[in-house]
PDB file of C-alpha atoms in Angstrom:
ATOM      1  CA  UNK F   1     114.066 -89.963 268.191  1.00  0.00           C
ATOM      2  CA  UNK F   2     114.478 -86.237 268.260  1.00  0.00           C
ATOM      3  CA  UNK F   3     113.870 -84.505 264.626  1.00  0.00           C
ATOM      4  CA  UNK F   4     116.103 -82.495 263.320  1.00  0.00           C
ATOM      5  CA  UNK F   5     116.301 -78.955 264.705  1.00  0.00           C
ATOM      6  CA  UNK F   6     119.419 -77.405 264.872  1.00  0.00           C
ATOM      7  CA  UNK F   7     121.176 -74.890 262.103  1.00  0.00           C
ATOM      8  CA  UNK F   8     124.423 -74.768 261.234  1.00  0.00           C
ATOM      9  CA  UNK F   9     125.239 -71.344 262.719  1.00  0.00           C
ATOM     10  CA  UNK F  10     123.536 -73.209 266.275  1.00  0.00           C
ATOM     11  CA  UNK F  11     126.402 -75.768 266.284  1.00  0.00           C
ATOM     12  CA  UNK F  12     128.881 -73.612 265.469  1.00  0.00           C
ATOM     13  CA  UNK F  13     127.735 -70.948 268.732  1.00  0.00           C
ATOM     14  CA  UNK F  14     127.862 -74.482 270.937  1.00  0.00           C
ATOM     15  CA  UNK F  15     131.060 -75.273 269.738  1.00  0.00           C
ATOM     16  CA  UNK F  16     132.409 -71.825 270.181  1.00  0.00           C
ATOM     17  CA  UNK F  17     130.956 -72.505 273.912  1.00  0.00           C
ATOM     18  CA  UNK F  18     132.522 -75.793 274.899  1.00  0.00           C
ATOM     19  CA  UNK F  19     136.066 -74.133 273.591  1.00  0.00           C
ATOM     20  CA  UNK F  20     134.969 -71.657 276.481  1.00  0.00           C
ATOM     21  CA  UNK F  21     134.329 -73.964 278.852  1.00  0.00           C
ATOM     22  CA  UNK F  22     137.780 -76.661 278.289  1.00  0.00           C
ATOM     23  CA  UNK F  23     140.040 -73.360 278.150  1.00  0.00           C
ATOM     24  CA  UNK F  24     138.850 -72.357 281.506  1.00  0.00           C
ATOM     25  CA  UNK F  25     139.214 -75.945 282.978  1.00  0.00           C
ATOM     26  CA  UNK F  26     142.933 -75.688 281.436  1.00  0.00           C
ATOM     27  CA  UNK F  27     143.325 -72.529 283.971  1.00  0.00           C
ATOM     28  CA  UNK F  28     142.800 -74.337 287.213  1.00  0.00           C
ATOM     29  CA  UNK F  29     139.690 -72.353 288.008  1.00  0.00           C
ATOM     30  CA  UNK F  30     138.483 -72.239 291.379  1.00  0.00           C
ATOM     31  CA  UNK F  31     135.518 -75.175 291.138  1.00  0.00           C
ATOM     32  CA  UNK F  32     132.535 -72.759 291.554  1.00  0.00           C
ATOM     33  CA  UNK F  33     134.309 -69.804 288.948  1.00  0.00           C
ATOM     34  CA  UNK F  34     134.341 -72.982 286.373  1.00  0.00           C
ATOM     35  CA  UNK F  35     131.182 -73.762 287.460  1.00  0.00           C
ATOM     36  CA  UNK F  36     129.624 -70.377 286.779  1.00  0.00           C
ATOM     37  CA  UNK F  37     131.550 -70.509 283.233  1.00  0.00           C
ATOM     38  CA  UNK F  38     129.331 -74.081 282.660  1.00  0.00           C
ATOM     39  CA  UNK F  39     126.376 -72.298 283.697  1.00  0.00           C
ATOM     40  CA  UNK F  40     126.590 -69.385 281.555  1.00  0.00           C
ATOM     41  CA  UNK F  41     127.384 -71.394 278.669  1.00  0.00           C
ATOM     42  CA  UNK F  42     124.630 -74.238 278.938  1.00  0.00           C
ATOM     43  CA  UNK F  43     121.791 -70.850 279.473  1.00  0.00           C
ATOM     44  CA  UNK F  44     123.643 -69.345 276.498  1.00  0.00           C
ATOM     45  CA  UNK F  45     123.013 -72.487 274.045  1.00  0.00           C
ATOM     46  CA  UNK F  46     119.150 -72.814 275.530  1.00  0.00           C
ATOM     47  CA  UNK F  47     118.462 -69.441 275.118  1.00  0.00           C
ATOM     48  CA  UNK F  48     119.369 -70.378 271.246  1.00  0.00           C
ATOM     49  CA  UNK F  49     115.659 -72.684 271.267  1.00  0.00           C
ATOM     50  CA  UNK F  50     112.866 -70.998 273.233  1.00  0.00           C
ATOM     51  CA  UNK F  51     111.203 -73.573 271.267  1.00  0.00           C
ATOM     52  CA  UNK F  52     112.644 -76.317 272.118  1.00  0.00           C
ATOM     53  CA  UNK F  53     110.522 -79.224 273.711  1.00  0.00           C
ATOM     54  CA  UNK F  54     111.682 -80.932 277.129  1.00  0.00           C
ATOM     55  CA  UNK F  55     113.417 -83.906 274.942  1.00  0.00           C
ATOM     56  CA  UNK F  56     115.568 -81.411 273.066  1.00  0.00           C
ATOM     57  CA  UNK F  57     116.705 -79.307 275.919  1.00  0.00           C
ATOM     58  CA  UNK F  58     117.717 -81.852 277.461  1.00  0.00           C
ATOM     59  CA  UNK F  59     119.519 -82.884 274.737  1.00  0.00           C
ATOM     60  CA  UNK F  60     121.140 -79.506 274.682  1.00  0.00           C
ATOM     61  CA  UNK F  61     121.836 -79.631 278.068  1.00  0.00           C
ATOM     62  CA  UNK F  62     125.968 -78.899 278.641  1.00  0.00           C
ATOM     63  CA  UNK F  63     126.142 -79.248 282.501  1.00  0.00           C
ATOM     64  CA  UNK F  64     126.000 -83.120 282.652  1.00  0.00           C
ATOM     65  CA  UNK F  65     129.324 -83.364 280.924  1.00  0.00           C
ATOM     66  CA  UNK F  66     133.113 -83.082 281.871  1.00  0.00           C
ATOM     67  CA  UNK F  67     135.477 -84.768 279.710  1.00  0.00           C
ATOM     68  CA  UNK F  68     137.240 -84.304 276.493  1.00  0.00           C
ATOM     69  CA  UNK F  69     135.367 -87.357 275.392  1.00  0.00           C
ATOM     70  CA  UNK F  70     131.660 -86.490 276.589  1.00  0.00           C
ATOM     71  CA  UNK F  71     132.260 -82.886 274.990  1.00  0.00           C
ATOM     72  CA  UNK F  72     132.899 -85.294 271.720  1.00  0.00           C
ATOM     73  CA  UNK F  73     129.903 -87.688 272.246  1.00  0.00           C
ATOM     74  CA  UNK F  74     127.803 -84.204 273.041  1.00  0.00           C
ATOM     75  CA  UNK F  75     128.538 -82.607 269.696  1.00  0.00           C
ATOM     76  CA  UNK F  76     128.253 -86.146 267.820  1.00  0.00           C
ATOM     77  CA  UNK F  77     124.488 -86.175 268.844  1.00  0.00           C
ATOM     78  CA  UNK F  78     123.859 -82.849 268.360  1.00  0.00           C
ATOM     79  CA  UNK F  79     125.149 -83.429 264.838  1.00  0.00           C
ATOM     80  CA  UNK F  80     122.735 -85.474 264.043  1.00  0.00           C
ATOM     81  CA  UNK F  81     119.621 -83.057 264.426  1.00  0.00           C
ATOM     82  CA  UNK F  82     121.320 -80.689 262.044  1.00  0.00           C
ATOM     83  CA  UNK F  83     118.827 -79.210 259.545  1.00  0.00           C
ATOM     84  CA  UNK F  84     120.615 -79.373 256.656  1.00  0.00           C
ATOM     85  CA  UNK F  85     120.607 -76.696 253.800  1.00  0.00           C
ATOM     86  CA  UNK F  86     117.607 -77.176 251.658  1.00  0.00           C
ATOM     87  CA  UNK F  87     118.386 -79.021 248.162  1.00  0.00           C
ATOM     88  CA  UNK F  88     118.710 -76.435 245.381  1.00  0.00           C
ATOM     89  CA  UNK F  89     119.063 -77.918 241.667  1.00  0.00           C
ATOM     90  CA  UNK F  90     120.510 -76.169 238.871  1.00  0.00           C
ATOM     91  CA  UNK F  91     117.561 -74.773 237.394  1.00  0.00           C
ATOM     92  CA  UNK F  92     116.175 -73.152 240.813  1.00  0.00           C
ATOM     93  CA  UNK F  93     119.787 -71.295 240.701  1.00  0.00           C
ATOM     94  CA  UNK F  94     119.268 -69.802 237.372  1.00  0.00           C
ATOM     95  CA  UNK F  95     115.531 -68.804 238.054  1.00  0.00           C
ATOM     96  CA  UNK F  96     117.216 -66.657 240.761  1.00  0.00           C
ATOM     97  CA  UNK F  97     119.321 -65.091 238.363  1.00  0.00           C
ATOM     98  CA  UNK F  98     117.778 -65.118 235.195  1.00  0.00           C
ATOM     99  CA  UNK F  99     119.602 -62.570 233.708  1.00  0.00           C
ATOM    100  CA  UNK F 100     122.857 -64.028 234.171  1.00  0.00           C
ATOM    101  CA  UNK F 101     123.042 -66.517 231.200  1.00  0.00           C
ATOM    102  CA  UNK F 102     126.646 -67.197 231.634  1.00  0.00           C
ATOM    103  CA  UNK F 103     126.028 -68.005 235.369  1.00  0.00           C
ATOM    104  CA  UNK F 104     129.196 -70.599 236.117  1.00  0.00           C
ATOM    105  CA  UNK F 105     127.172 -73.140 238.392  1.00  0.00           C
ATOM    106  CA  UNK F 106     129.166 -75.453 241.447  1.00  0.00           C
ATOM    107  CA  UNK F 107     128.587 -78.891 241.069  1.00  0.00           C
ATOM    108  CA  UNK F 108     125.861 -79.577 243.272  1.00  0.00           C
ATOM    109  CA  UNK F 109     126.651 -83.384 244.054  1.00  0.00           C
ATOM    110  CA  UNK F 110     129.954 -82.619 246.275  1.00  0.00           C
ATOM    111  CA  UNK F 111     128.383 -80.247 248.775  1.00  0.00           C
ATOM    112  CA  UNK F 112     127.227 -80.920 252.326  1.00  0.00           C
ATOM    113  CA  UNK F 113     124.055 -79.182 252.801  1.00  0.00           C
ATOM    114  CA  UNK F 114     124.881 -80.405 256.251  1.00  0.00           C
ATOM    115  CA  UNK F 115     127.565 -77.940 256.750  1.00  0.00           C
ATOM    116  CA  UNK F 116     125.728 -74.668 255.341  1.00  0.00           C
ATOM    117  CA  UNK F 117     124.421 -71.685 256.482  1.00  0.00           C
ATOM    118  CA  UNK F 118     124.700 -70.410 253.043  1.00  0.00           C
ATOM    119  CA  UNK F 119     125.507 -71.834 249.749  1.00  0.00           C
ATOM    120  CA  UNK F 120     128.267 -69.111 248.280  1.00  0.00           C
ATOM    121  CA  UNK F 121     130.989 -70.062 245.419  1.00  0.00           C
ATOM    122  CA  UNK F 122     133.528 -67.864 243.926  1.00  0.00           C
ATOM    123  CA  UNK F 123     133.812 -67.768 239.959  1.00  0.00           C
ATOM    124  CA  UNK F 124     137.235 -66.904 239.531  1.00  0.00           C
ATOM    125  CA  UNK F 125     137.427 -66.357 235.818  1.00  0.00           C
ATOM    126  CA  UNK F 126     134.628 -62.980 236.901  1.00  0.00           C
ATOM    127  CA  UNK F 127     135.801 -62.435 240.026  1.00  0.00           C
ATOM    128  CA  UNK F 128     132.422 -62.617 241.236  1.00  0.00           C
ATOM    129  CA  UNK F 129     130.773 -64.655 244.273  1.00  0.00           C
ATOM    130  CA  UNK F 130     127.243 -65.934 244.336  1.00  0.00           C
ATOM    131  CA  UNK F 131     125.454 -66.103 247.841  1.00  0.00           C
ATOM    132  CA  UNK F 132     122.296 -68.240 248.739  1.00  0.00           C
ATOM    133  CA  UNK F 133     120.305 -67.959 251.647  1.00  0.00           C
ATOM    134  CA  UNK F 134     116.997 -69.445 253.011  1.00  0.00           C
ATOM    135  CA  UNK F 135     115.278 -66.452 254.201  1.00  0.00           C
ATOM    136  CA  UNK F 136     112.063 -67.791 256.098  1.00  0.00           C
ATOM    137  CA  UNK F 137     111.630 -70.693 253.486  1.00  0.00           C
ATOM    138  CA  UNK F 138     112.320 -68.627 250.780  1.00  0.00           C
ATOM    139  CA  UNK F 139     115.890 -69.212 248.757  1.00  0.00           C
ATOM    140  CA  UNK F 140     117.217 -65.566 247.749  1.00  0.00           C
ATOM    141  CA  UNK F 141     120.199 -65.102 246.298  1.00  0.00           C
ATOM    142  CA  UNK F 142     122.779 -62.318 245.330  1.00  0.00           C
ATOM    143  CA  UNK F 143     126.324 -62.153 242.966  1.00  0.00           C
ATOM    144  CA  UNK F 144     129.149 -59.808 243.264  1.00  0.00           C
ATOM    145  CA  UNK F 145     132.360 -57.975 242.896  1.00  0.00           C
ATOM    146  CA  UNK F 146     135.017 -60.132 244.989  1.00  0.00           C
ATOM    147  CA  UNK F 147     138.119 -57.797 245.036  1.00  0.00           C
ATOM    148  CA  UNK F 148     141.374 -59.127 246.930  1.00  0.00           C
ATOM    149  CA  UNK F 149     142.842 -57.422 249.379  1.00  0.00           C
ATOM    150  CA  UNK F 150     146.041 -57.573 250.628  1.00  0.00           C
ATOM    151  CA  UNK F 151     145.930 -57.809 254.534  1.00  0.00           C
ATOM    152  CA  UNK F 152     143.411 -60.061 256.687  1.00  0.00           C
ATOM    153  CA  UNK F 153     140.784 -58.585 258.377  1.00  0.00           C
ATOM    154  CA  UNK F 154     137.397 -59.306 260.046  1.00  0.00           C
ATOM    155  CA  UNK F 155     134.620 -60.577 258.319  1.00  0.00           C
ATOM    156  CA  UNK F 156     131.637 -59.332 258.160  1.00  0.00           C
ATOM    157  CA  UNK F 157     129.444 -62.350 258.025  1.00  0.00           C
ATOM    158  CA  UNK F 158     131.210 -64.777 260.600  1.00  0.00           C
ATOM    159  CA  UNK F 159     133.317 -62.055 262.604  1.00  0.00           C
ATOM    160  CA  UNK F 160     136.551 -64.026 262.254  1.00  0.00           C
ATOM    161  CA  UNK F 161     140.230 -62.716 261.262  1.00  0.00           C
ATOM    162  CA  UNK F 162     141.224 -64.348 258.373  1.00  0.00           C
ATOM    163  CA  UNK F 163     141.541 -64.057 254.526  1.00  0.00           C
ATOM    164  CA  UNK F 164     138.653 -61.249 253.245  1.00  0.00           C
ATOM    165  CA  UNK F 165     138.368 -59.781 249.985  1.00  0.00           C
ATOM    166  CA  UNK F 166     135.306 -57.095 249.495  1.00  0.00           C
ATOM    167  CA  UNK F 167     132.065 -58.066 248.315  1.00  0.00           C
ATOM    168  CA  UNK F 168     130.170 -55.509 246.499  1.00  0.00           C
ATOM    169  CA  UNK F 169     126.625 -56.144 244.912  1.00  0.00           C
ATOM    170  CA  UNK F 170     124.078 -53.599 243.478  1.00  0.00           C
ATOM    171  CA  UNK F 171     120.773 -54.089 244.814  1.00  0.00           C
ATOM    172  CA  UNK F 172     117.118 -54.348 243.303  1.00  0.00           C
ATOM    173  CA  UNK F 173     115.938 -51.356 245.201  1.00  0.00           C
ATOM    174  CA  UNK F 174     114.203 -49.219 242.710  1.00  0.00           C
ATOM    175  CA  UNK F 175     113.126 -45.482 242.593  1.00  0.00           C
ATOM    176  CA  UNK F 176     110.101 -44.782 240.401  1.00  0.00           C
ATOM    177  CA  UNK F 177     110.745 -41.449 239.392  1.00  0.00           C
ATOM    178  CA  UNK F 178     114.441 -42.175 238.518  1.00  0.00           C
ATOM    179  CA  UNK F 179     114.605 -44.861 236.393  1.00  0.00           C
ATOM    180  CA  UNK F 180     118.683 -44.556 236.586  1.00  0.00           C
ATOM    181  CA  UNK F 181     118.562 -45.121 240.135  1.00  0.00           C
ATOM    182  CA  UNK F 182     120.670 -47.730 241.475  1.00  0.00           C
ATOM    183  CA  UNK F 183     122.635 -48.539 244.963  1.00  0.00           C
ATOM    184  CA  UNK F 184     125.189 -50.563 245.797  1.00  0.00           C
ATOM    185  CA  UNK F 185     126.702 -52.156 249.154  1.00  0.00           C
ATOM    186  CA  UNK F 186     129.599 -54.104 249.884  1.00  0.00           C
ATOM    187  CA  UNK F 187     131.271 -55.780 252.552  1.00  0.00           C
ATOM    188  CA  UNK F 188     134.516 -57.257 253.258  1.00  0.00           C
ATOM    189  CA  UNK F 189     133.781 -61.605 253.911  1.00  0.00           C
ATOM    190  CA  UNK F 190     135.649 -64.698 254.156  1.00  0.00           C
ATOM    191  CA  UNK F 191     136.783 -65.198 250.086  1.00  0.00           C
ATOM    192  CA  UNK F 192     136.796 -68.837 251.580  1.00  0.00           C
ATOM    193  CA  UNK F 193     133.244 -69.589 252.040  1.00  0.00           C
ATOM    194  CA  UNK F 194     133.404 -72.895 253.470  1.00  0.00           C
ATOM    195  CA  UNK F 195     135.405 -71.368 256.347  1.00  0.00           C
ATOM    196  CA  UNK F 196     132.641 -68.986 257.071  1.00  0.00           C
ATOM    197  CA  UNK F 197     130.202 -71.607 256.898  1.00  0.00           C
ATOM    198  CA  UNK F 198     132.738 -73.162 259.740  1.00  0.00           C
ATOM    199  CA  UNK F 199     132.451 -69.718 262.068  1.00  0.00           C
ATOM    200  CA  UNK F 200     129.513 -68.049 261.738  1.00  0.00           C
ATOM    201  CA  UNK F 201     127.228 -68.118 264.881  1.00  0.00           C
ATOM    202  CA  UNK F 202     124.874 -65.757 263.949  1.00  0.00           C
ATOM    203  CA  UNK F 203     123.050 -64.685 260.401  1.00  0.00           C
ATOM    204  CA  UNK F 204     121.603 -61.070 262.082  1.00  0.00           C
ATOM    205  CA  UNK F 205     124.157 -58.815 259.382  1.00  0.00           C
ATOM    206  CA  UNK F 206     123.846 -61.849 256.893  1.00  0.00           C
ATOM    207  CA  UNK F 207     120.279 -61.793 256.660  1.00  0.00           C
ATOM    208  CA  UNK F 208     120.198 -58.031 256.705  1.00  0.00           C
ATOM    209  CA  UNK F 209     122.744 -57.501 254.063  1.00  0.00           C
ATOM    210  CA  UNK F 210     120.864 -59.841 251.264  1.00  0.00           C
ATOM    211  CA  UNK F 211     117.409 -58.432 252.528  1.00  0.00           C
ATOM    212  CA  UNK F 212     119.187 -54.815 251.457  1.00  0.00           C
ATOM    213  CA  UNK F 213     120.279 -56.669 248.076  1.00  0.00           C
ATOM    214  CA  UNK F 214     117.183 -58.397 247.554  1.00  0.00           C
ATOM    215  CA  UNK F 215     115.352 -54.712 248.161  1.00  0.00           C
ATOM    216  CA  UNK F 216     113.080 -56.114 251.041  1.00  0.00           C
ATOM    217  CA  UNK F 217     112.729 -54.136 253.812  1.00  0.00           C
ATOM    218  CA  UNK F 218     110.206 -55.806 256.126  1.00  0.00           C
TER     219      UNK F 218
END
């Protein structure tokens, strides 16, 4: 059986690819345009695992498949080697914010680490989001500022139009010889989490944002 292997932000690019591939059989391509569009694809979602072993790209493979329903049956088994979100209990979220005591915590039990790239949730009665990420095994995390904003717009996480509000955080980069030294960043996002979670296909500005709030810069 093949392990588990593929992140949430993986699917989501593959599924963002097979949308590709049934809009341009809807056109009435010539066969060898559509077949170019299959190709492209498939070497797109394989260049996504320059790990992976001989089982799991073929696994990946896209170019065996031509139906609505094989698309379906594809995406069920890739499902299945989803790495989910690494369990995170309420104490591990305060130790990374110890000195928020009046940190207002999800409830752990309803969430599908399945379906995360990040674990984020707004606390309305602050206005503030919390964002968690798995940066090379390590959980960091970050709170902010969510203000609302009138208009939709692009976020900056996922790249999808939809409802934003800006994120700003201050970040732990220090100065030693000016103790009163502080920076902040912000970004508009997705003020629905879960629906970036649905989009995003690649954590490049993700990760590079919270490494610029954590203060690492390696």
């Amino acid at each position: 059986m093949t392990k588990q292997f593929i992140k949430n932000e993986q699917l989501n690019f593959i599924k963002k690819q097979i949308a590709i591939i049934k809009d341009s059989s809807n056109k009435n391509l010539p066969k060898t345009v559509l077949t170019a569009v299959i190709d492209l694809a498939n070497a797109k979602i394989l260049d996504l695992f320059p790990q992976a072993s001989l089982e799991q790209q073929e696994l990946l493979d896209i170019t065996k498949w031509n139906t609505k329903e094989e698309y379906e049956r594809y995406i069920e088994q890739l499902t299945a080697c989803l790495l989910p979100f690494p369990k995170i209990t309420e104490q591990q979220l305060k130790k990374l914010f110890p000195k928020q005591k009046k940190l207002r915590l999800p409830d752990l039990s309803t969430i599908d680490h399945n379906k995360l790239t990040f674990l984020s949730w707004n606390d309305l009665k602050s206005n503030k989001k919390v964002i968690i990420y798995d940066l090379e095994g390590t959980l960091i995390g970050t709170e902010g500022k969510m203000t609302p904003t009138s208009k939709k717009n692009i976020c900056s996480f996922c790249n999808c139009f939809g409802e934003v509000a800006y994120f700003s955080t201050v970040t732990k980069e220090k100065r030693p010889k000016n103790a009163d030294y502080y920076k902040a960043i912000g970004n508009l996002i997705c003020t629905d989490s879960n629906e970036c979670n649905k989009n995003i296909t690649n954590t490049e500005y993700l990760r590079e944002f919270l490494k610029t709030a954590e203060g690492r810069f390696y």
